[in-house]
XYZ file of C-alpha atoms in Angstrom:
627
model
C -47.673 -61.448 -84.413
C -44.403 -60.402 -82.131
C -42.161 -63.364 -82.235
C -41.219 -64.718 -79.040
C -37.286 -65.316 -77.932
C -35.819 -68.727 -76.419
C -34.110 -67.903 -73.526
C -30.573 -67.576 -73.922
C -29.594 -71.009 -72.292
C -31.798 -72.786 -74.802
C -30.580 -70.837 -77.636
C -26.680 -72.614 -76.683
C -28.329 -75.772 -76.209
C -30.356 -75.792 -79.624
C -27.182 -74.891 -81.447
C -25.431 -77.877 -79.466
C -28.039 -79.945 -80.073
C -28.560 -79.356 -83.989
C -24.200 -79.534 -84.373
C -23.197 -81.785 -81.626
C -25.480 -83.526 -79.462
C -26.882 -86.311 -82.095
C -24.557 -88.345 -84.031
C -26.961 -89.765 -86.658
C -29.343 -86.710 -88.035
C -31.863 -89.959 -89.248
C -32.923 -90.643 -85.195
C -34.872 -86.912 -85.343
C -38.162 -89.707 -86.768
C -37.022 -91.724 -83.499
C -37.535 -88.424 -81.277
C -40.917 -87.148 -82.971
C -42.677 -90.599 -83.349
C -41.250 -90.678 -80.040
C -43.130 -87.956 -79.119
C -46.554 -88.606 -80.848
C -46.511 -91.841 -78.718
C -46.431 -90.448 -75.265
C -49.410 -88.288 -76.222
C -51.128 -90.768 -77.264
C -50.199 -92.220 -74.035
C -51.391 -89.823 -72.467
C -54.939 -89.698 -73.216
C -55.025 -93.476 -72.685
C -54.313 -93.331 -69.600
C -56.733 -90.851 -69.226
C -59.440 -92.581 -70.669
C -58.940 -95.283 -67.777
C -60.916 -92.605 -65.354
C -62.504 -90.407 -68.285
C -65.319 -92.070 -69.876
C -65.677 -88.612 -71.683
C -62.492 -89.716 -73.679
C -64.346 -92.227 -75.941
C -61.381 -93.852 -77.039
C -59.791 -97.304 -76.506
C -56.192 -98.295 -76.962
C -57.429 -99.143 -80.531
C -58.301 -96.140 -81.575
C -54.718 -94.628 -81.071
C -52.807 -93.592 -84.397
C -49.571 -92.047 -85.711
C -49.883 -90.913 -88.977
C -46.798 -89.680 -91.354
C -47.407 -87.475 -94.439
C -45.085 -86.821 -97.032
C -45.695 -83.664 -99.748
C -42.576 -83.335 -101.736
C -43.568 -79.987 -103.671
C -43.841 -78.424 -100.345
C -40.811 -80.800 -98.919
C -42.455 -80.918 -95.958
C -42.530 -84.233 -93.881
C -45.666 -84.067 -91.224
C -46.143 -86.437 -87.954
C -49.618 -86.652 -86.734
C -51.201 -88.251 -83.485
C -54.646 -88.407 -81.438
C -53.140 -88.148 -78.763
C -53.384 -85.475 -75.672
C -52.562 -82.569 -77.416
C -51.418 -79.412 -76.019
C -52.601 -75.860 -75.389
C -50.925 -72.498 -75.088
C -49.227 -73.215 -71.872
C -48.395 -76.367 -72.680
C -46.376 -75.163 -76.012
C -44.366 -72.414 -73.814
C -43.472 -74.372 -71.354
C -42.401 -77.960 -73.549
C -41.531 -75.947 -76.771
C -40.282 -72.347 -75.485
C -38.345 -73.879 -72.885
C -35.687 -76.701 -74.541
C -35.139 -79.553 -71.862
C -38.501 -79.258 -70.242
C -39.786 -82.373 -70.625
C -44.022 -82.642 -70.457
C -43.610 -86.742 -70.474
C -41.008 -86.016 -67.134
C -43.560 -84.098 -65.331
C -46.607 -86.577 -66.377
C -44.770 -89.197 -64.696
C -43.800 -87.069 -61.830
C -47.127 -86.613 -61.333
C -48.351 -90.732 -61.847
C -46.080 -91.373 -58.606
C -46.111 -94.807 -58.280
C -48.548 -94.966 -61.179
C -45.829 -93.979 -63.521
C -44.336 -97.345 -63.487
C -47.300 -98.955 -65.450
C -47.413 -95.942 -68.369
C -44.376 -96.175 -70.708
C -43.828 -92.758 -71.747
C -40.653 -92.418 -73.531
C -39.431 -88.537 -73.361
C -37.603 -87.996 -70.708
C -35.320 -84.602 -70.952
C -37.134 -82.757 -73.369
C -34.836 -81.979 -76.036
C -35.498 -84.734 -78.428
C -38.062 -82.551 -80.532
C -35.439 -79.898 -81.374
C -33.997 -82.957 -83.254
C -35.673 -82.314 -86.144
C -34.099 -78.828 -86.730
C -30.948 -81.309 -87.806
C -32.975 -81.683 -91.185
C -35.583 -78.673 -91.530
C -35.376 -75.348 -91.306
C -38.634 -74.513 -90.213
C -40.877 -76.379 -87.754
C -44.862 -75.832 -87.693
C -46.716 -77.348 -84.554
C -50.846 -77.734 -84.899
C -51.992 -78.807 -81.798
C -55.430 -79.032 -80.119
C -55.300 -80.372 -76.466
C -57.986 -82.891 -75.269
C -61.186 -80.760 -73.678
C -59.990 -77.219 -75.519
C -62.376 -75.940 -77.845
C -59.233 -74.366 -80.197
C -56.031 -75.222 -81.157
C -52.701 -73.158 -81.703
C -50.007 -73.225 -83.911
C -46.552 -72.854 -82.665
C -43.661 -72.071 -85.396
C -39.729 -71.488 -85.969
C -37.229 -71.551 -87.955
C -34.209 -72.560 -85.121
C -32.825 -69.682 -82.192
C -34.158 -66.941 -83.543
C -37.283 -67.563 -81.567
C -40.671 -68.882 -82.301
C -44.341 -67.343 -82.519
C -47.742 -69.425 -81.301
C -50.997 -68.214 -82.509
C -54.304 -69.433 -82.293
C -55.717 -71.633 -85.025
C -58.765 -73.927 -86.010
C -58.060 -77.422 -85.533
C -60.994 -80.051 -85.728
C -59.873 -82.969 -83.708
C -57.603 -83.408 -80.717
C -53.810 -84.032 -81.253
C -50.917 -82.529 -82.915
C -49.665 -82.558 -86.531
C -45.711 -81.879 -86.349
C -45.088 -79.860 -89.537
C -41.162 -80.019 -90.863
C -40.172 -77.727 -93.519
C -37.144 -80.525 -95.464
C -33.398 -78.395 -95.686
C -32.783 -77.983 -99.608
C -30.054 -80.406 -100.443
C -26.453 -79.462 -100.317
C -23.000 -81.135 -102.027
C -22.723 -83.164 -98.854
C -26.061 -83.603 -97.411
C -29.133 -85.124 -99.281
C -31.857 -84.037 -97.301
C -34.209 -84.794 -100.006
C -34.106 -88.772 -98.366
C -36.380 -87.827 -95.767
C -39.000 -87.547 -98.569
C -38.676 -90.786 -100.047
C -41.470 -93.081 -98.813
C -38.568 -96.069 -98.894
C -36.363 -94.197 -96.186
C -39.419 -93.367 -93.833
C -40.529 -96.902 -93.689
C -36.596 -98.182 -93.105
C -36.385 -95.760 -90.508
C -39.531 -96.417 -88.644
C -38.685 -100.030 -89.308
C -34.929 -99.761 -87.832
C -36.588 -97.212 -84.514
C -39.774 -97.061 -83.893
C -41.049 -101.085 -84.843
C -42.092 -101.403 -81.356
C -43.994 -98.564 -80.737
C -46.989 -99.450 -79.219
C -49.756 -97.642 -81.276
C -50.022 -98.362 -85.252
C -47.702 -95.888 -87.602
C -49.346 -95.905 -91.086
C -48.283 -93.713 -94.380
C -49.999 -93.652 -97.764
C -47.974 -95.933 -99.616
C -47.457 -96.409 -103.704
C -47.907 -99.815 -104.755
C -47.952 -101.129 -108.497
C -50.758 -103.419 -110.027
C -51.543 -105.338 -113.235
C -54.247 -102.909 -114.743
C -57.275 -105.733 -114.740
C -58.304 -105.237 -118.286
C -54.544 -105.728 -119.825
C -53.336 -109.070 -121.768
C -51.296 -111.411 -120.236
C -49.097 -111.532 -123.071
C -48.520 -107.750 -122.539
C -48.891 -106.775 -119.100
C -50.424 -102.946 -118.493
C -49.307 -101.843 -114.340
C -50.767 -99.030 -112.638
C -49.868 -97.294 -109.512
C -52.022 -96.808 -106.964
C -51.862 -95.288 -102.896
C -52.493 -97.551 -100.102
C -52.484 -96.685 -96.185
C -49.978 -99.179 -94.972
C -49.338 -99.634 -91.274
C -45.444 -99.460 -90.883
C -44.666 -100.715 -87.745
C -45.165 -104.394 -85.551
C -46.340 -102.705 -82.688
C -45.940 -105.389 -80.271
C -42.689 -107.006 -80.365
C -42.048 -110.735 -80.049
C -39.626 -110.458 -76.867
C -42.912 -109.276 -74.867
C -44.745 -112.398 -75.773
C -45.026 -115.838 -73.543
C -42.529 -118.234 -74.851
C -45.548 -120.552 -74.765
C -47.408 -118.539 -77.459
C -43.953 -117.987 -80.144
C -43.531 -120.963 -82.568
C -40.264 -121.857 -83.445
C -41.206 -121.181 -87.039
C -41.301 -117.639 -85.491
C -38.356 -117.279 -83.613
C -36.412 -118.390 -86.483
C -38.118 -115.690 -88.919
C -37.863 -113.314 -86.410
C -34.075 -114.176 -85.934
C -33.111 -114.187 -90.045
C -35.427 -110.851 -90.642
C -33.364 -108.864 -87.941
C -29.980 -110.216 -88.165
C -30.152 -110.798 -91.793
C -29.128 -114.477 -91.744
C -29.792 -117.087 -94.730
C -29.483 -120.008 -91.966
C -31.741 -120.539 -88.780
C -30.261 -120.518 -85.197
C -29.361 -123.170 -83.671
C -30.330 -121.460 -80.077
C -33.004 -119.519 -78.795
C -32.618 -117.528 -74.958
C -35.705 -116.096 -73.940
C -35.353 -114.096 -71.178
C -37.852 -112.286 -68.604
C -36.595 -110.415 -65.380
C -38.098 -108.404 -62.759
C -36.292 -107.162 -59.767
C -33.896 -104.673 -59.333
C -33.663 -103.514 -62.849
C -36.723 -105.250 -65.142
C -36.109 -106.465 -68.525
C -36.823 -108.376 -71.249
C -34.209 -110.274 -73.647
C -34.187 -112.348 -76.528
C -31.089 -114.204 -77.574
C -29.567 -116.365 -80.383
C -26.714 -118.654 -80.784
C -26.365 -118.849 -84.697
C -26.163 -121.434 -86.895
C -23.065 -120.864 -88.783
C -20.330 -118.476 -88.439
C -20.145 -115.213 -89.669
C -17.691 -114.666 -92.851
C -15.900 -111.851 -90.370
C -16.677 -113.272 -87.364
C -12.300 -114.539 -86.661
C -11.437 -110.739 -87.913
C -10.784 -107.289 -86.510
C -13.949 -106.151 -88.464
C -16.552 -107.762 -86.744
C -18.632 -106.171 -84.268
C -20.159 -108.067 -81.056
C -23.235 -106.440 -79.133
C -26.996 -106.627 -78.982
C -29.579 -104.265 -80.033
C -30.529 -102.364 -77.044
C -34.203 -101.243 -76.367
C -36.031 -98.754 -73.870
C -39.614 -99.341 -73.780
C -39.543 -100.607 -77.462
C -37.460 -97.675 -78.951
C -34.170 -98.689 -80.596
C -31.338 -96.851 -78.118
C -27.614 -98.659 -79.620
C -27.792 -100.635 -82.413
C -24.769 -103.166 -80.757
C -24.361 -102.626 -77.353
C -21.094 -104.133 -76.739
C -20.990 -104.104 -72.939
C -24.120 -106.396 -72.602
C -22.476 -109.646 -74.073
C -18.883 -110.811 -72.775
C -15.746 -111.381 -75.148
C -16.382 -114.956 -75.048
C -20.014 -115.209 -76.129
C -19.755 -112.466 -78.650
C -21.075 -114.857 -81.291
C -24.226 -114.356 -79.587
C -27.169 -112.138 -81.212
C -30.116 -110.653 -79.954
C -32.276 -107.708 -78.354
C -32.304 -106.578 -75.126
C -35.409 -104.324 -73.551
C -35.791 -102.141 -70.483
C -37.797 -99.014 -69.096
C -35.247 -99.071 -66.183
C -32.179 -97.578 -68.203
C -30.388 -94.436 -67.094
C -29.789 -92.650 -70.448
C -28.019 -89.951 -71.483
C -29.750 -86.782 -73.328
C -29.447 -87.897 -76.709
C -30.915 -90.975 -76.203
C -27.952 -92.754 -78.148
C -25.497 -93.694 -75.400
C -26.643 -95.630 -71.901
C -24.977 -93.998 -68.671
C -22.323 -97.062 -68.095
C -24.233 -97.290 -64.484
C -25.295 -100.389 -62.090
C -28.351 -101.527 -64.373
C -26.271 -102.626 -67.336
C -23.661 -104.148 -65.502
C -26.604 -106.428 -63.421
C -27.896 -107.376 -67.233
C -25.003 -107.997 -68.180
C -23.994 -110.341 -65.822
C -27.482 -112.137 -65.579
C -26.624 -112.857 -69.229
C -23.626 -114.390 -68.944
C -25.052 -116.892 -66.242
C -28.268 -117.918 -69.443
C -25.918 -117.853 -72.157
C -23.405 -120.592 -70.318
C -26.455 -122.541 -68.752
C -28.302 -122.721 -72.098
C -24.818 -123.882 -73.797
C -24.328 -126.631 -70.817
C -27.521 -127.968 -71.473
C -27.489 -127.484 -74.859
C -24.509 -129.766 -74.358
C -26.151 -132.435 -72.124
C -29.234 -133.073 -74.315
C -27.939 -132.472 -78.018
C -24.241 -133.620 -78.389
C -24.417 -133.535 -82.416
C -26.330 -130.237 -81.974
C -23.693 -128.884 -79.908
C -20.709 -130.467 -81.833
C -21.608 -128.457 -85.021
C -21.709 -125.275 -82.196
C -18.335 -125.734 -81.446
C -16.936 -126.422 -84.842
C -18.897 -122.402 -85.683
C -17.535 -120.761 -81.836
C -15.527 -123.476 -79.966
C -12.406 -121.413 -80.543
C -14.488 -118.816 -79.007
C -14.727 -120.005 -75.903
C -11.146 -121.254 -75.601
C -9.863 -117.675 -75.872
C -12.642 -116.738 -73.278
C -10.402 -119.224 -70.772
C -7.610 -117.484 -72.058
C -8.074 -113.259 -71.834
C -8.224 -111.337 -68.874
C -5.722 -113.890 -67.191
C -8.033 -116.579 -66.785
C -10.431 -114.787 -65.183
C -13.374 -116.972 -66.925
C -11.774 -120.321 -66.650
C -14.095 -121.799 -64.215
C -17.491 -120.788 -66.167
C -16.404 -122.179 -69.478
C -14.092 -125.366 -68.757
C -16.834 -127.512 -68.581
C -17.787 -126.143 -71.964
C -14.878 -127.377 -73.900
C -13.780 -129.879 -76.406
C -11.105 -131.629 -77.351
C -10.274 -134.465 -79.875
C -9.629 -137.827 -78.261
C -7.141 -140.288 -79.429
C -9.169 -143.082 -77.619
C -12.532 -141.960 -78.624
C -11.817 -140.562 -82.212
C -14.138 -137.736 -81.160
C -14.106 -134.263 -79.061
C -15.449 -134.904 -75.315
C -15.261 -132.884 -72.120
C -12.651 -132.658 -69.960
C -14.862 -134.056 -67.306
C -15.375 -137.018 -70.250
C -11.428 -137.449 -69.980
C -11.136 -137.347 -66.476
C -14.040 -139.997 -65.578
C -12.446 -142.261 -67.747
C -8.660 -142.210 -66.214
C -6.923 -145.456 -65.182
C -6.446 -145.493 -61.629
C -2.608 -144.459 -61.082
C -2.576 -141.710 -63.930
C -1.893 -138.574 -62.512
C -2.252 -136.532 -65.351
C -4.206 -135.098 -68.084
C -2.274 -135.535 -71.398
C -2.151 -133.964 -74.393
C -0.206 -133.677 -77.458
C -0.079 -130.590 -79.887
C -0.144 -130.307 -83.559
C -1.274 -129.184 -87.261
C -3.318 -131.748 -87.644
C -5.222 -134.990 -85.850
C -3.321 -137.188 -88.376
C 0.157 -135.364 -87.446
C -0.250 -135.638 -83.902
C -0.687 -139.818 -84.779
C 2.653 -139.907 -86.106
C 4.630 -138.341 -84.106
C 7.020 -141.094 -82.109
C 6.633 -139.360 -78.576
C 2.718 -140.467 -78.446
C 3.452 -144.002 -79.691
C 4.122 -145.134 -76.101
C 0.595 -144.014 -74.419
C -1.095 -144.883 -77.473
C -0.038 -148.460 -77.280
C -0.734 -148.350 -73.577
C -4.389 -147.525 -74.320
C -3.906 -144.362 -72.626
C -6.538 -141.566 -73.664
C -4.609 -138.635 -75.357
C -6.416 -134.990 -75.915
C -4.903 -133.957 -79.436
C -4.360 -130.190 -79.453
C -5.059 -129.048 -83.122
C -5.685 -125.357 -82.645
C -3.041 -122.301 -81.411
C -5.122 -121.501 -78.662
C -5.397 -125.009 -77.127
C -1.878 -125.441 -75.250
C -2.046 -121.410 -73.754
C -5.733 -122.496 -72.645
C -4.073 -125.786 -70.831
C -1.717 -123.816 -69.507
C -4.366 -120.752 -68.285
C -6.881 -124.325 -66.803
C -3.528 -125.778 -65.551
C -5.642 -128.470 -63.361
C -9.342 -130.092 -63.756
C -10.749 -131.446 -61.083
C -6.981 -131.535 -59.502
C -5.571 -133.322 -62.136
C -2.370 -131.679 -63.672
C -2.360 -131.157 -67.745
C 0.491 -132.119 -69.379
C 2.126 -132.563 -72.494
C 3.666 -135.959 -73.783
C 6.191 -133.508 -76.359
C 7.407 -131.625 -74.055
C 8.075 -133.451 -70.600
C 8.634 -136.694 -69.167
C 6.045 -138.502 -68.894
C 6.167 -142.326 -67.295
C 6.825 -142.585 -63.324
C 10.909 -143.301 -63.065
C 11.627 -141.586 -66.372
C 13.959 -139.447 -65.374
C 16.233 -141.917 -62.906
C 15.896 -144.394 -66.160
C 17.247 -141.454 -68.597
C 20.034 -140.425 -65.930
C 21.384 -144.182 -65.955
C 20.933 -144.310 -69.814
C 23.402 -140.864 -70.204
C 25.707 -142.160 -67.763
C 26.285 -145.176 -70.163
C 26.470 -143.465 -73.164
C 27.950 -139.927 -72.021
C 30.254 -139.550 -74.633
C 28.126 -140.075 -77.231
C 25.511 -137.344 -75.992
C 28.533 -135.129 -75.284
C 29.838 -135.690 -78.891
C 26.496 -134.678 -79.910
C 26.042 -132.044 -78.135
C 29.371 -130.010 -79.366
C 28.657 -131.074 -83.046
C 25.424 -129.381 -82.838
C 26.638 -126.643 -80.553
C 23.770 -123.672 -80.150
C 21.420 -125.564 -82.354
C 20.637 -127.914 -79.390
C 19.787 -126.944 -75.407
C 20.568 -130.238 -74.486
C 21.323 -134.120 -75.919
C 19.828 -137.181 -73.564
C 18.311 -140.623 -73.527
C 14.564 -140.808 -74.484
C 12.099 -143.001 -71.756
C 9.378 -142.418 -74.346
C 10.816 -143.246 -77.993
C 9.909 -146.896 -79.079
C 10.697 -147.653 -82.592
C 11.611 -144.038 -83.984
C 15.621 -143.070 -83.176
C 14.924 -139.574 -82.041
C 12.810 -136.854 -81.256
C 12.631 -132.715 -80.326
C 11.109 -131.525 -76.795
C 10.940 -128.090 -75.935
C 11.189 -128.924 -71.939
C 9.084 -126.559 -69.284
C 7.187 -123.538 -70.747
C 7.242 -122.720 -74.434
C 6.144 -125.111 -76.813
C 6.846 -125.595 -80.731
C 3.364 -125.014 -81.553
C 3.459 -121.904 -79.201
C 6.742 -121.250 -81.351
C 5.142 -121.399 -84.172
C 2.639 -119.070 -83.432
C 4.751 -115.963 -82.376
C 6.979 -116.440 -85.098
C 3.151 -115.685 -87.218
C 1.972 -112.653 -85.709
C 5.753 -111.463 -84.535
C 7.968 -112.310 -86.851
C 10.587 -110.077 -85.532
C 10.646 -111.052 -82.180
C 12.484 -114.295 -82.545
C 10.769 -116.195 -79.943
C 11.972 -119.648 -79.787
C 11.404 -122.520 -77.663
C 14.463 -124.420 -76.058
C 15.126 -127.488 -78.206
C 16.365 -130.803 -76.205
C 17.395 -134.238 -78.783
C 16.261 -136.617 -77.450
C 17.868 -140.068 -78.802
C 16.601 -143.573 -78.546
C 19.500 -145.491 -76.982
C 18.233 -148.903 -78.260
C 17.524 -148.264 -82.178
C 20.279 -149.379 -84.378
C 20.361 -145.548 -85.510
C 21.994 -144.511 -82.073
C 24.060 -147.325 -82.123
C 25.245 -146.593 -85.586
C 26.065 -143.203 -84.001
C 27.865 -144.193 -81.015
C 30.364 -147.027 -83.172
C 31.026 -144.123 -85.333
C 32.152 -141.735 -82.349
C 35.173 -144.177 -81.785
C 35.600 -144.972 -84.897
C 35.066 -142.247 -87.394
C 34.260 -138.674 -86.034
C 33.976 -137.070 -88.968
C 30.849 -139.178 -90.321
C 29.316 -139.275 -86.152
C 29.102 -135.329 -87.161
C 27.044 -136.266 -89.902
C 25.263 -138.668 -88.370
C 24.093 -135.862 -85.672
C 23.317 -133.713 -87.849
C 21.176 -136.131 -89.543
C 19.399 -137.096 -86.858
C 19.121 -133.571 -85.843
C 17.222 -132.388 -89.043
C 14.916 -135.444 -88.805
C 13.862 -134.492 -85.434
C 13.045 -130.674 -86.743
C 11.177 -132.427 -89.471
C 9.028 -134.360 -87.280
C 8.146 -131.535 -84.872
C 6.767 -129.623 -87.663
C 9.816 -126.644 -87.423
C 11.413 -125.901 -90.198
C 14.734 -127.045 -91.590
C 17.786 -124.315 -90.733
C 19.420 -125.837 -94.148
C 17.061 -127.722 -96.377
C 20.075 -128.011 -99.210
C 22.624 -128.789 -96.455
C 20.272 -131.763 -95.142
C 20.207 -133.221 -98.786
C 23.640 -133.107 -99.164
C 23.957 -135.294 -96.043
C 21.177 -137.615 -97.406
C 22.933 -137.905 -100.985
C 25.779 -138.124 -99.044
C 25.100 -141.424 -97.419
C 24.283 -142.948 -100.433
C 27.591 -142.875 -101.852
């Protein structure tokens, strides 16, 4: 029998596609079973207008067969099956596709029939792990079959050959292991049924393999148990996935097994998205908010994305580009016949369709959230305790650029309410005359009590948000206004109407104790003035416009070396009898006014949270006094 040559343009593209085109050698099962489903296709559809046929959709199979002796791995169908011609031109010609030109043919037919090759390359896969490929194939309404074989680019021979039923048996001779491949996998019964599992779940027509099982041998004792092993056909595959089914017919019982089976979760979601599109691009999505957090989810190791799908056949495992930065907590599957892939089948075309999904998916997630919101507060507090940081860095990135689809979404602890609420929460319940939103930033709920510049609002009754995170003052600052109301800080700026005239009267009287002040703390200090906000503490840091101390305080964590500071202005409380201790001692005795500043001084870094330039120095000062 003369062996027969690939042309020499397939013989380049077999050698890139056994060395370069497929990542993974483990998706060649994807491209076969793959294949044995669009024959089977095939015939269906034929047996729509062919009553000859005498099959059903029922009747369809894909059958895999493992002989280890002979390390061969085998992939059977009923489907179409192919003749002579059909072999030369789909199997002697690499990146002729026979599904392309079936669907060519269809017209607008093709749109109902979900055949999967495309390009015509994905067979040649399997020369990744065999070194010799056998095809038996008998083509629906041929009396024989042929048998089409090769061992890679040196060419291939095709031969006639009994066959008894229609279909095709794909014959792969197993590579012998080497030091740094272990070919020998694809034999193992336990690997076949991962992959088809991990692939092909969601092929349409059943995938069954003989399967060894172990029993209790029936006439053993109990006290000493005799097993026995034993072969069972075991179909491998769901067939019809749970994304393609009416929302009306899924149980939540489902959903949740569904969700903790794929994504390998102990806990149930708290969300489920289904989604169902036609239009432009068609597809079907099903989506998950979890219940808790993943251990990696704050860290550079996690990975965001969904599990993409084409007509039920696993594409990318996490397809990044289909879920935005801020909802990257979210989990799912996404599935479309209306993507433009590439010719591995591995990597999408970054083209119009997945930007459209993308984008529709943004608009569910944050409408599912907002009402998730609305009608389950608890629910949705124990949410934003898992991803609520989440979505405050979504304000954040890109400049902003997201700040009007998630404000509404945000929380924030209240000093009135002793809870999180909304910003719109905050705003609806502002006095009349307050102009602003205000806030106060800290380690800790309990800190941000404490400190003296909130002890003027609070006893006014005035609603403070208390900002508890790092991300919460650079996500005021990204918002700047809600609903045209300004945010701002009570630490850092003045906040009561004729503050500032009050304070400028208040250093006139006392100028040169503020000036004293200021030179005995030289560089420490940007400024020294009279507080409008201090009550019954002496003294206080602000950091003025811009940079906070809690934004200080995160720079100096993740840069270290930078030195980024925020300005620091003492503020002093001209009535407490600690300021006036300070200003008799000006006139009287310098040298302990000096300490006196400095005192005060360290107190105020103390309170802000910042650390203490000399924590010996300070007390000395303290032991000092005591004398």
């Amino acid at each position: 029998m003369a062996k027969k040559q690939f042309k020499a343009e397939s013989k380049r593209l077999l050698d890139l596609m056994i060395n370069s085109i497929y990542t993974h050698k483990e998706i060649f099962l994807r491209e076969i079973i793959s294949n044995a489903s669009d024959a089977c296709d095939k015939l269906c559809y034929q047996a729509l207008t062919d009553s000859a046929v005498g099959m059903d959709r029922g009747d369809f199979k894909i059958e895999i067969t493992v002989d280890k002796d002979a390390r061969t791995l085998t992939v059977s169908d009923n489907g179409i099956g192919m003749d002579k011609a059909d072999l030369e031109n789909n199997l002697g010609i690499i990146a002729s596709s026979g599904s392309y030109k079936f669907k060519q043919e269809l017209g607008e037919d093709a749109k109902d029939t979900d055949v999967i090759g495309q390009f015509g390359v994905g067979f040649y896969s399997a020369f990744m792990v065999s070194d010799q490929i056998t095809v038996v194939t008998r083509k629906y309404g041929a009396e024989s079959g042929y048998k089409w074989q090769s061992s890679g680019a040196d060419g291939y021979t095709i031969a006639e050959c009994e066959k008894e039923t229609v279909g095709t048996d794909i014959v792969m001779h197993v590579k012998a292991d080497t030091e740094d491949e272990k070919y020998g996998e694809f034999l193992e019964n336990w690997k076949l049924q991962e992959l088809v599992r991990k692939y092909s779940d969601y092929i349409r027509f059943p995938i069954r393999m003989e399967v060894s099982k172990t029993r209790k041998k029936e006439d053993s004792p109990e006290d000493k148990p005799e097993y026995e092993t034993y072969t069972e056909v075991e179909t491998l595959n769901s067939m019809v996935p749970i994304w393609q089914r009416a929302k009306s017919e899924v149980t939540a019982e489902e959903y949740n097994k569904f969700y903790r089976d794929k994504f390998h979760d102990y806990a149930d979601p708290q969300r489920v998205i289904p989604v169902s599109v036609e239009g432009s691009v068609t597809y079907k999505a099903l989506l998950f908010v979890p219940g808790a957090a993943p251990f990696d989810y704050y860290t550079k190791e996690f990975e965001k994305g969904l599990q993409l799908y084409s007509n039920g056949v696993l594409i990318m495992d996490k397809c990044a580009d289909l879920l935005p930065e801020h909802f990257r907590f979210v989990r799912g599957v996404v599935d479309s016949p209306d993507l433009s892939l590439n010719i591995s089948r591995e990597l999408l075309q970054h083209d119009r369709q997945l930007k459209v999904i993308a984008g529709n998916l943004e608009k569910k997630i944050k409408a599912d959230l907002a009402k998730f919101l609305a009608e389950d507060r608890e629910g949705y507090q124990t949410f934003w305790k898992n991803f609520g940081r989440q979505l405050k860095y979504g304000v954040v990135n890109e400049y902003g650029r997201h700040k009007d689809l998630l404000q509404d979404l945000l929380l924030f602890y209240s000093s009135t309410e002793k809870k999180p609420v909304t910003l719109d929460e905050y705003v609806s319940r502002m006095k009349e005359d307050q102009k602003y939103i205000y806030y106060a930033a800290g380690e800790t709920v309990d800190k941000i009590d404490k400190l003296p510049q909130t002890e003027g609002l609070r006893d006014a009754g005035t609603e403070i948000l208390y900002f508890t995170e790092e991300v919460d003052e650079f996500c005021a600052q990204t918002l700047r206004t809600y609903k045209e109301k300004e945010f701002r800080s009570v630490l850092d700026q003045e906040i009561e109407e004729g503050a500032e005239k009050k304070s400028e009267e208040e250093a006139e009287a006392h100028k040169s104790a503020f000036d004293f002040v200021k030179e005995a703390l030289g560089d420490k200090v940007k400024e020294v003035k009279a507080s409008a906000r201090l009550k019954s503490h002496p003294v206080c840091l602000t950091a003025g416009e811009g940079l906070s101390f809690e934004m200080e305080k995160y720079f100096q964590a993740v840069q270290p070396d930078a030195s980024i500071k925020a300005d620091r202005i003492l503020e002093l409380n001209v009535e407490h009898p600690a300021f006036q201790a300070l200003e008799a001692a000006v006139e009287a005795d310098p040298e302990k006014a000096k300490t006196y500043a400095a005192l005060l001084y360290n107190q105020a870094l103390l309170i802000a949270g910042l650390p203490l330039e000399d924590p010996s120095g300070y007390t000395d000062l303290v032991c000092g006094l005591m004398k």
